[in-house]
Short mmCIF file of C-alpha atoms in Angstrom, two decimals:
data_model
loop_
_atom_site.label_atom_id
_atom_site.label_comp_id
_atom_site.label_asym_id
_atom_site.label_seq_id
_atom_site.Cartn_x
_atom_site.Cartn_y
_atom_site.Cartn_z
CA MET A 267 -19.88 21.11 58.55
CA GLU A 268 -22.82 20.50 56.25
CA SER A 269 -21.98 19.67 52.81
CA ASN A 270 -23.70 21.18 49.60
CA ILE A 271 -21.92 18.44 47.30
CA THR A 272 -24.01 15.38 46.23
CA GLY A 273 -22.39 12.34 44.68
CA ILE A 274 -24.16 10.53 41.80
CA VAL A 275 -23.10 6.96 40.72
CA ILE A 276 -24.38 6.27 37.31
CA ALA A 277 -25.00 2.48 37.27
CA ASP A 278 -25.58 1.67 33.58
CA ILE A 279 -26.47 -1.91 33.82
CA ASN A 280 -26.99 -2.27 30.07
CA ALA A 281 -23.51 -1.13 29.21
CA SER A 282 -21.47 -3.63 30.80
CA PRO A 283 -21.73 -7.48 31.73
CA PRO A 284 -24.72 -7.95 34.04
CA ASP A 285 -22.76 -8.87 37.25
CA THR A 286 -20.40 -5.83 37.14
CA CYS A 287 -21.96 -3.98 39.99
CA THR A 288 -22.28 -7.12 42.30
CA LYS A 289 -19.11 -8.73 41.49
CA VAL A 290 -16.72 -8.61 44.43
CA ILE A 291 -13.18 -7.60 43.93
CA ALA A 292 -10.69 -7.19 46.74
CA GLY A 293 -13.28 -7.73 49.44
CA LYS A 294 -16.11 -5.44 48.03
CA PRO A 295 -18.59 -5.20 45.16
CA ILE A 296 -17.49 -3.27 42.36
CA LEU A 297 -20.32 -0.80 42.97
CA GLU A 298 -19.27 -0.23 46.53
CA TRP A 299 -15.54 0.52 45.41
CA SER A 300 -16.97 3.19 43.01
CA ILE A 301 -19.20 4.75 45.96
CA LEU A 302 -16.32 4.49 48.14
CA ALA A 303 -14.18 6.48 45.64
CA LEU A 304 -16.44 9.47 46.21
CA VAL A 305 -17.02 9.13 49.87
CA LYS A 306 -13.33 8.43 50.75
CA SER A 307 -12.00 11.92 49.69
CA LEU A 308 -15.00 14.17 49.57
CA ASN A 309 -17.52 15.53 52.29
CA LEU A 310 -20.75 14.66 50.51
CA ASN A 311 -24.42 15.22 51.86
CA GLU A 312 -25.64 12.03 50.17
CA VAL A 313 -24.77 9.66 47.34
CA ILE A 314 -27.51 8.80 44.90
CA VAL A 315 -27.26 5.58 42.83
CA ALA A 316 -28.91 6.28 39.56
CA PRO A 317 -29.51 3.10 37.61
CA ILE A 318 -29.97 2.83 33.86
CA GLY A 319 -31.78 -0.49 33.71
CA ASP A 320 -32.99 -2.68 36.63
CA LEU A 321 -30.56 -3.09 39.66
CA SER A 322 -30.84 -6.59 41.13
CA SER A 323 -32.45 -7.05 44.38
CA SER A 324 -29.40 -8.44 45.77
CA LEU A 325 -27.59 -4.96 44.93
CA ARG A 326 -30.41 -3.08 46.49
CA GLY A 327 -29.81 -5.22 49.58
CA LEU A 328 -26.34 -4.00 49.81
CA ILE A 329 -27.31 -0.29 50.04
CA PRO A 330 -28.44 -0.37 53.75
CA LYS A 331 -25.15 -2.10 54.72
CA MET A 332 -23.00 0.57 52.97
CA ARG A 333 -25.19 3.35 54.44
CA ALA A 334 -24.32 2.05 57.88
CA LYS A 335 -20.71 1.49 56.98
CA TYR A 336 -19.87 4.70 55.53
CA GLN A 337 -22.27 6.75 57.80
CA ILE A 338 -23.71 8.48 54.73
CA ASN A 339 -26.97 8.78 53.17
CA ILE A 340 -27.25 6.57 50.05
CA ASN A 341 -30.31 6.40 47.99
CA VAL A 342 -30.98 4.24 44.82
CA LEU A 343 -33.53 5.75 42.42
CA ALA A 344 -36.00 3.99 40.06
CA PRO A 345 -34.46 2.84 36.85
CA SER A 346 -34.17 5.39 33.91
CA LEU A 347 -33.90 4.82 30.36
CA SER A 348 -30.72 7.10 29.56
CA ARG A 349 -28.05 8.70 31.27
CA ILE A 350 -29.54 12.17 30.80
CA THR A 351 -32.79 11.11 32.48
CA ALA A 352 -31.03 9.32 35.13
CA LEU A 353 -29.14 12.53 36.02
CA GLN A 354 -32.20 14.59 35.88
CA SER A 355 -34.00 12.29 38.41
CA ALA A 356 -31.02 12.39 40.55
CA LEU A 357 -30.81 16.19 40.53
CA ASN A 358 -34.64 16.52 41.20
CA SER A 359 -34.23 14.14 44.25
CA SER A 360 -31.50 16.50 45.76
CA PRO A 361 -32.90 19.90 45.49
CA ASN A 362 -30.59 21.58 47.79
CA SER A 363 -27.17 20.53 46.55
CA LYS A 364 -25.11 23.09 44.90
CA ILE A 365 -22.26 20.97 43.44
CA ILE A 366 -22.61 17.60 41.81
CA VAL A 367 -20.01 14.93 41.47
CA ILE A 368 -20.79 12.26 38.96
CA HIS A 369 -19.07 8.96 38.91
CA GLU A 370 -19.76 5.45 37.21
CA HIS A 371 -20.33 2.26 38.77
CA ASN A 372 -17.65 0.23 37.11
CA ARG A 373 -14.62 2.61 37.86
CA PRO A 374 -13.52 1.30 41.25
CA LEU A 375 -9.94 2.42 40.82
CA ALA A 376 -10.94 6.13 41.24
CA VAL A 377 -10.71 5.13 44.86
CA ALA A 378 -7.07 5.86 44.59
CA LEU A 379 -7.57 9.39 43.30
CA ASP A 380 -7.85 12.35 45.70
CA LEU A 381 -10.96 14.06 44.31
CA LYS A 382 -10.48 17.20 46.54
CA ALA A 383 -8.64 18.59 43.50
CA LEU A 384 -11.87 18.44 41.58
CA VAL A 385 -13.63 20.70 44.07
CA GLN A 386 -10.70 22.95 44.42
CA GLN A 387 -10.34 23.45 40.53
CA LEU A 388 -13.95 24.04 40.02
CA GLY A 389 -13.72 27.70 41.19
CA GLU A 390 -15.29 29.81 38.69
CA CYS A 391 -15.68 27.17 36.05
CA ASP A 392 -18.77 25.12 35.27
CA ALA A 393 -17.05 21.55 35.55
CA ALA A 394 -14.01 19.98 36.29
CA VAL A 395 -12.90 16.55 35.05
CA CYS A 396 -10.15 13.94 35.48
CA THR A 397 -7.96 13.69 32.30
CA VAL A 398 -4.87 11.81 31.35
CA PRO A 399 -2.75 12.63 28.42
CA VAL A 400 -3.22 10.54 25.25
CA LYS A 401 -0.14 8.33 24.84
CA SER A 402 -0.81 6.86 21.40
CA THR A 403 -0.30 8.55 17.98
CA VAL A 404 -3.76 9.34 17.15
CA LYS A 405 -5.00 9.15 13.50
CA HIS A 406 -8.12 11.14 12.37
CA VAL A 407 -10.14 8.57 10.30
CA LEU A 408 -12.90 9.28 7.80
CA GLU A 409 -14.77 6.64 6.06
CA GLY A 410 -12.52 4.02 7.14
CA LYS A 411 -9.46 5.87 5.88
CA ILE A 412 -6.67 7.83 7.73
CA HIS A 413 -7.13 11.40 6.93
CA SER A 414 -4.29 12.68 9.08
CA THR A 415 -2.19 12.18 12.22
CA VAL A 416 -3.48 14.45 14.91
CA PRO A 417 -0.86 16.30 17.09
CA ARG A 418 -1.42 14.56 20.24
CA ASP A 419 0.69 16.90 22.74
CA LYS A 420 -2.35 18.71 23.98
CA LEU A 421 -4.73 15.80 23.58
CA VAL A 422 -6.23 14.09 26.82
CA TYR A 423 -8.62 11.41 27.57
CA ILE A 424 -11.44 12.48 29.77
CA GLN A 425 -12.46 10.00 32.55
CA PRO A 426 -15.09 10.23 35.43
CA PRO A 427 -15.44 11.46 38.14
CA TYR A 428 -16.86 14.80 36.85
CA ILE A 429 -17.75 17.74 39.02
CA LEU A 430 -20.31 20.37 37.91
CA LYS A 431 -22.14 23.27 39.43
CA ARG A 432 -25.70 22.22 39.83
CA GLU A 433 -26.89 25.17 37.60
CA SER A 434 -24.50 24.21 34.67
CA LEU A 435 -25.33 20.57 34.86
CA GLN A 436 -28.98 21.74 34.80
CA LYS A 437 -28.28 23.68 31.65
CA CYS A 438 -26.79 20.67 29.97
CA LEU A 439 -29.69 18.43 30.87
CA THR A 440 -32.34 21.11 29.79
CA TYR A 441 -30.40 21.48 26.42
CA ALA A 442 -30.35 17.53 25.97
CA SER A 443 -33.92 17.29 26.56
CA SER A 444 -35.00 20.40 24.48
CA ASP A 445 -33.01 19.40 21.53
CA HIS A 446 -33.46 15.48 21.90
CA HIS A 447 -29.71 14.93 22.54
CA GLU A 448 -30.42 11.81 24.63
CA ALA A 449 -27.15 10.14 23.05
CA TYR A 450 -24.90 12.71 24.51
CA ASP A 451 -23.38 12.74 28.01
CA GLU A 452 -23.36 15.72 30.39
CA ILE A 453 -19.61 16.63 29.45
CA SER A 454 -20.15 16.52 25.62
CA LEU A 455 -23.29 18.76 26.24
CA ALA A 456 -21.15 21.14 28.43
CA PHE A 457 -18.62 21.41 25.52
CA GLU A 458 -21.40 21.93 23.01
CA LEU A 459 -22.84 24.83 25.39
CA GLY A 460 -19.39 26.42 25.55
CA LEU A 461 -19.21 25.93 29.25
CA LYS A 462 -15.74 26.31 31.10
CA ILE A 463 -14.23 22.89 31.89
CA ARG A 464 -11.13 22.49 34.00
CA ALA A 465 -8.86 19.56 33.64
CA VAL A 466 -7.59 17.81 36.73
CA ASN A 467 -4.90 15.00 36.73
CA GLY A 468 -6.58 11.68 36.56
CA SER A 469 -4.89 8.08 36.39
CA TYR A 470 -4.43 5.58 33.71
CA MET A 471 -5.49 3.08 36.41
CA ASN A 472 -9.02 4.69 36.67
CA PHE A 473 -10.45 2.36 33.98
CA ALA A 474 -13.90 1.05 33.61
CA ILE A 475 -14.18 -2.71 34.13
CA GLN A 476 -15.79 -4.35 31.21
CA ASN A 477 -14.78 -8.06 31.28
CA GLU A 478 -13.23 -10.73 33.38
CA LEU A 479 -9.57 -9.92 32.68
CA GLU A 480 -10.06 -6.34 33.64
CA ALA A 481 -11.89 -7.29 36.96
CA ALA A 482 -8.97 -9.39 37.67
CA PHE A 483 -6.64 -6.66 37.01
CA ALA A 484 -8.51 -4.21 39.04
CA GLU A 485 -8.29 -6.72 42.02
CA GLN A 486 -4.68 -7.05 41.62
CA THR A 487 -4.13 -3.27 41.27
CA LEU A 488 -6.25 -2.48 44.42
CA ALA A 489 -3.94 -4.85 46.25
CA GLN A 490 -0.72 -3.17 44.88
CA LEU A 491 -2.13 0.22 45.62
CA ASN A 492 -2.77 -0.86 49.20
CA MET A 493 -6.30 -0.04 48.91
CA THR A 494 -7.80 -3.30 50.18
CA ASN A 495 -7.68 -2.35 53.93
CA ILE A 496 -9.55 0.96 53.57
CA CYS A 497 -12.93 0.99 54.88
CA LYS A 498 -13.13 -2.80 55.63
CA MET B 219 11.34 -11.03 -1.79
CA LYS B 220 11.75 -11.03 1.93
CA THR B 221 9.67 -9.53 4.70
CA THR B 222 11.88 -7.76 7.20
CA ALA B 223 10.99 -6.59 10.63
CA ILE B 224 12.85 -3.76 12.09
CA ILE B 225 12.19 -3.87 15.90
CA LEU B 226 12.74 -0.46 17.69
CA ALA B 227 14.34 -0.96 21.24
CA ALA B 228 16.40 2.18 21.78
CA GLY B 229 14.04 3.93 24.02
CA GLU B 230 14.69 5.07 27.63
CA GLY B 231 13.05 4.60 30.85
CA LYS B 232 11.93 8.12 31.26
CA ARG B 233 8.27 7.72 31.64
CA MET B 234 8.90 4.41 33.60
CA GLY B 235 10.92 6.28 36.07
CA MET B 236 13.44 3.62 36.02
CA PRO B 237 17.20 3.77 35.39
CA ILE B 238 16.80 0.78 32.82
CA ASN B 239 15.56 0.65 29.24
CA LYS B 240 11.86 -0.71 29.45
CA VAL B 241 12.69 -3.38 27.06
CA PHE B 242 14.93 -5.26 29.67
CA LEU B 243 12.24 -5.13 32.30
CA MET B 244 10.76 -8.66 33.20
CA VAL B 245 7.20 -9.32 32.39
CA GLY B 246 5.87 -12.84 33.28
CA GLY B 247 9.28 -13.95 34.09
CA MET B 248 10.87 -12.85 30.72
CA PRO B 249 12.42 -9.61 29.38
CA ILE B 250 10.03 -7.80 27.25
CA LEU B 251 12.47 -7.56 24.55
CA GLU B 252 12.67 -11.35 24.39
CA ARG B 253 8.82 -11.68 24.30
CA THR B 254 8.64 -9.35 21.32
CA LEU B 255 11.57 -11.10 19.41
CA ARG B 256 10.03 -14.46 19.88
CA LEU B 257 6.79 -13.34 18.25
CA PHE B 258 8.55 -12.19 15.11
CA ASP B 259 10.77 -15.20 15.13
CA HIS B 260 7.95 -17.59 15.08
CA HIS B 261 5.72 -15.72 12.55
CA PRO B 262 6.08 -17.58 9.23
CA LEU B 263 5.73 -14.48 7.03
CA VAL B 264 8.69 -12.71 8.69
CA HIS B 265 11.95 -13.68 7.15
CA GLU B 266 14.39 -11.38 8.91
CA ILE B 267 14.78 -9.33 12.03
CA ILE B 268 16.75 -6.07 12.49
CA LEU B 269 17.01 -4.82 16.08
CA VAL B 270 17.59 -1.12 16.65
CA ALA B 271 19.05 -0.68 20.07
CA SER B 272 21.00 2.11 21.95
CA ALA B 273 24.57 1.80 21.11
CA ASN B 274 25.54 0.96 24.65
CA GLU B 275 22.88 -1.78 25.01
CA ILE B 276 23.73 -3.87 21.86
CA ALA B 277 25.64 -6.35 23.83
CA MET B 278 22.96 -6.90 26.27
CA CYS B 279 20.32 -7.29 23.34
CA ASP B 280 22.61 -9.66 21.70
CA GLU B 281 22.80 -11.77 24.86
CA ILE B 282 19.06 -11.89 25.30
CA ALA B 283 18.50 -12.83 21.59
CA LYS B 284 21.12 -15.59 21.85
CA GLN B 285 19.68 -17.04 25.08
CA ALA B 286 16.23 -17.16 23.61
CA GLY B 287 17.46 -18.74 20.30
CA ILE B 288 16.19 -16.02 17.90
CA ASN B 289 17.11 -17.36 14.47
CA LYS B 290 15.87 -14.79 12.15
CA LEU B 291 17.91 -11.76 13.96
CA SER B 292 20.36 -10.80 11.35
CA ALA B 293 21.73 -7.57 12.84
CA ILE B 294 21.62 -5.32 15.84
CA ILE B 295 22.17 -1.67 14.97
CA PRO B 296 22.58 1.62 16.93
CA GLY B 297 19.45 3.69 17.10
CA GLY B 298 19.28 7.54 16.96
CA SER B 299 18.42 10.17 19.36
CA THR B 300 14.55 9.77 18.40
CA ARG B 301 12.26 7.04 17.52
CA HIS B 302 12.15 8.51 13.88
CA ALA B 303 15.94 8.60 13.70
CA SER B 304 16.00 5.02 14.79
CA GLU B 305 13.54 3.97 12.05
CA PHE B 306 15.77 5.74 9.48
CA HIS B 307 19.02 4.13 10.81
CA GLY B 308 17.26 0.78 10.44
CA LEU B 309 16.12 1.59 6.85
CA LYS B 310 19.56 2.70 5.81
CA HIS B 311 20.91 -0.61 7.27
CA ILE B 312 18.86 -2.53 4.73
CA ALA B 313 18.56 -0.08 1.85
CA PRO B 314 20.97 -1.98 -0.39
CA GLN B 315 18.84 -5.04 -0.09
CA ILE B 316 15.53 -2.89 -0.74
CA LEU B 317 16.98 -1.32 -3.75
CA SER B 318 18.14 -4.67 -5.15
CA ASN B 319 14.66 -6.15 -4.71
CA ASN B 320 15.63 -8.66 -2.02
CA ILE B 321 13.31 -6.90 0.44
CA GLY B 322 9.60 -6.42 -0.42
CA ILE B 323 8.08 -5.44 2.75
CA VAL B 324 9.36 -3.81 5.79
CA ILE B 325 7.67 -3.89 9.22
CA PHE B 326 8.32 -1.44 12.18
CA HIS B 327 7.52 -2.65 15.66
CA ASP B 328 8.10 -1.14 19.00
CA ALA B 329 9.96 -3.63 21.09
CA VAL B 330 7.73 -2.60 24.12
CA ARG B 331 4.75 -4.06 22.47
CA PRO B 332 4.97 -7.61 23.41
CA PHE B 333 1.38 -8.60 22.95
CA VAL B 334 0.66 -8.46 19.33
CA ARG B 335 -1.00 -11.57 17.95
CA PHE B 336 0.02 -13.50 14.97
CA ALA B 337 -3.38 -12.91 13.19
CA GLU B 338 -2.74 -9.22 13.49
CA LEU B 339 0.83 -9.32 12.22
CA THR B 340 -0.50 -11.29 9.27
CA ASN B 341 -3.14 -8.94 8.48
CA VAL B 342 -0.70 -5.93 8.59
CA ILE B 343 1.58 -7.72 6.22
CA GLU B 344 -0.97 -8.86 3.87
CA ALA B 345 -2.60 -5.25 3.76
CA ALA B 346 0.83 -3.88 3.03
CA LYS B 347 1.22 -6.19 0.15
CA ILE B 348 -2.04 -5.13 -1.25
CA TYR B 349 -2.30 -1.35 -0.31
CA GLY B 350 1.47 -0.62 -0.02
CA ALA B 351 1.23 0.65 3.54
CA SER B 352 -0.63 -0.46 6.54
CA VAL B 353 -0.96 0.32 10.24
CA LEU B 354 -2.38 -1.67 13.08
CA ALA B 355 -4.80 0.53 15.15
CA VAL B 356 -7.95 0.64 17.48
CA PRO B 357 -10.84 2.98 17.78
CA ALA B 358 -10.21 5.71 20.61
CA ASN B 359 -13.59 4.49 22.26
CA HIS B 360 -13.01 7.25 25.00
CA LYS B 361 -13.85 10.90 25.26
CA VAL B 362 -10.74 12.85 23.95
CA ALA B 363 -10.47 16.63 24.30
CA LEU B 364 -7.85 19.35 23.54
CA LYS B 365 -6.31 20.83 26.72
CA GLU B 366 -4.70 24.38 26.88
CA GLN B 367 -3.39 25.88 30.11
CA GLY B 368 -5.46 23.64 32.25
CA ASP B 369 -8.85 24.17 30.58
CA LEU B 370 -10.54 21.76 27.96
CA ILE B 371 -11.05 23.76 24.92
CA ARG B 372 -12.68 21.35 22.52
CA GLU B 373 -13.92 17.76 22.36
CA HIS B 374 -12.79 15.59 19.50
CA ASN B 375 -15.51 13.34 17.80
CA TYR B 376 -13.62 10.21 19.29
CA ASN B 377 -15.70 8.13 16.68
CA GLU B 378 -13.40 9.56 14.03
CA LEU B 379 -10.11 8.89 16.11
CA TRP B 380 -8.19 5.78 16.01
CA MET B 381 -5.11 5.05 18.12
CA ALA B 382 -2.20 3.81 16.10
CA GLN B 383 -0.15 0.97 17.14
CA THR B 384 2.66 -1.06 15.88
CA PRO B 385 3.23 -3.29 13.74
CA GLN B 386 3.20 -0.92 10.67
CA ALA B 387 4.11 -2.39 7.41
CA PHE B 388 5.22 -0.83 4.24
CA GLU B 389 6.19 -1.64 0.57
CA ALA B 390 9.94 -1.37 1.11
CA LYS B 391 11.03 1.25 -1.60
CA SER B 392 8.03 3.49 -0.75
CA VAL B 393 8.91 3.75 2.94
CA LEU B 394 12.66 4.15 2.02
CA HIS B 395 11.49 6.89 -0.43
CA ALA B 396 9.26 8.63 2.11
CA HIS B 397 11.96 8.48 5.02
CA THR B 398 14.61 9.95 2.66
CA LEU B 399 12.38 12.85 1.69
CA ALA B 400 11.78 13.42 5.53
CA ASN B 401 15.47 13.29 6.11
CA GLU B 402 16.10 15.80 3.56
CA GLU B 403 13.36 18.10 4.76
CA GLY B 404 13.98 17.57 8.53
CA PHE B 405 10.51 16.27 9.14
CA ILE B 406 10.07 14.05 12.31
CA GLY B 407 7.22 11.83 12.39
CA THR B 408 5.69 10.57 15.49
CA ASP B 409 5.37 7.16 13.79
CA THR B 410 6.27 5.56 10.41
CA SER B 411 2.73 6.04 9.12
CA SER B 412 2.99 9.89 9.59
CA VAL B 413 5.93 9.92 7.36
CA MET B 414 4.11 8.04 4.68
CA GLU B 415 1.08 10.36 5.09
CA ARG B 416 3.26 13.44 4.81
CA TYR B 417 4.60 12.31 1.37
CA GLY B 418 1.16 11.50 -0.10
CA TYR B 419 1.12 7.65 0.56
CA ARG B 420 -2.21 6.28 1.64
CA VAL B 421 -1.98 4.04 4.72
CA HIS B 422 -4.45 1.22 5.17
CA LEU B 423 -5.94 0.85 8.63
CA VAL B 424 -5.84 -2.66 10.06
CA GLU B 425 -7.96 -3.10 13.25
CA GLY B 426 -5.92 -4.32 16.12
CA SER B 427 -6.75 -5.28 19.61
CA TYR B 428 -6.62 -3.41 22.83
CA ILE B 429 -4.10 -5.88 24.52
CA ASN B 430 -1.61 -4.78 22.12
CA ILE B 431 -0.34 -2.32 24.67
CA LYS B 432 2.83 -0.16 24.59
CA ILE B 433 4.54 -0.60 28.01
CA THR B 434 5.68 2.99 28.92
CA THR B 435 4.62 3.59 32.33
CA PRO B 436 4.51 1.65 35.77
CA GLU B 437 0.71 1.21 35.32
CA ASP B 438 1.39 -0.31 31.95
CA LEU B 439 4.00 -2.71 33.48
CA LEU B 440 1.23 -3.83 35.99
CA TRP B 441 -1.20 -4.37 33.24
CA ALA B 442 1.38 -6.29 31.20
CA GLU B 443 2.13 -8.56 34.08
CA GLN B 444 -1.57 -9.48 34.17
CA LEU B 445 -2.00 -9.81 30.36
CA SER B 446 1.25 -12.19 30.28
CA SER B 447 -0.42 -14.83 32.24
CA ASN B 448 -3.34 -15.05 29.69
CA PHE B 449 -1.71 -14.01 26.57
CA ASN B 450 -2.05 -16.52 23.71
CA PRO B 451 -0.53 -15.04 20.42
CA HIS B 452 -2.86 -17.33 18.35
CA SER B 453 -6.08 -16.01 19.90
CA ASN B 454 -8.41 -13.89 18.13
CA ALA B 455 -10.56 -12.91 21.10
CA LYS B 456 -11.74 -9.38 21.29
CA MET B 457 -10.90 -7.25 24.30
CA SER B 458 -12.24 -3.97 25.49
CA GLY B 459 -9.99 -0.75 25.82
CA ALA B 460 -11.05 0.37 29.16
CA HIS B 461 -7.74 0.38 30.66
CA HIS B 462 -6.39 3.11 28.32
CA ALA B 463 -8.58 5.66 30.13
#
């Protein structure tokens, strides 16, 4: 059945070490694991890689291979200057999609999540996002001083992937560009607009790789989760 | 005056999903408890260690401490039903020494945080000497929201949120005073700092490191195993906090 869901992988080249996309862990480049996280559990019409900054030519060279391997249309956009403009470009390039799943290039361990729950929970909501409970005691800090301890029983961390209805995402992006809120991401904008956001169980393992130690940990974890044999 | 560390080890293995207390799990070939005790035993500003353990695990803790040759351990005392109660048990045990000015600073530390570094412990102790109360913490650096009945209601400005860790260090008479008031009132703090905050004490924030994880879930145990092979208590290298979310 033809899908109306499009996956967007934001590749913020400037936000993490330069080789994070291409670095191979557990047999695949990190970017490929992050794309696989979407492809593995969702029926997508296409995946759009939306870079912020220049993707290396070696990485662009990987895309046709992934396209053949996963039998899905994977396209790479021209570099954007911000997350908001990257998302707008991706949305413009996929005019028929009704639902958008947004992931980040350096979160390969989302491959262990079943993202169908995101689609199921979207229902009447504008967005659904992965969350995990905050485990630490949380301090509200103002001007470098502890103001109070925040009750943590209802606090959650929000983590990609996010899923949004197309019109809800467009509302966020329009709001961002009209009010020059370039620094925000789409979920902060959705909160600001009062959109209805559903929480879906994520995983503490779904972390963003930002250094060598975390890359090594991700590799070890993929092995422990028996993920290294999927889609070889 | 002495600086006394109260190490809290009376937790259970509920979130870990194991029938054994987390402190006895092996990380890098060594029980978590031993790793933590060694750090405090080797730190030059710590003079004495009090270990608070579940009553039925005192013998096992004692065995681990003896085998590891922990010299500064002066007592292993039974904990309470909550973390807060265990803190108070530890304080009551040393109250005579606090009141007679033998102990000047009290440090509280979770036994399941074996990756605190010497410099962080030093900074927390020194800050407590200057400000009276200090807590090690790291910026939240991830999006945090309030969840109610499955929906996300409000996003917190995560730039204003810090995640408290241990060690937390306090001027001894102040923390005894605050905990005594909490006991009278029936207030239960989620950490020692929150008890101090409730009774009007200003707590100084000391920036820590993201590798000082609290091992509470199976995922944490995997991460701890990875950290153990690279951990250097003398290092000051910065680490990101990505693994938290």
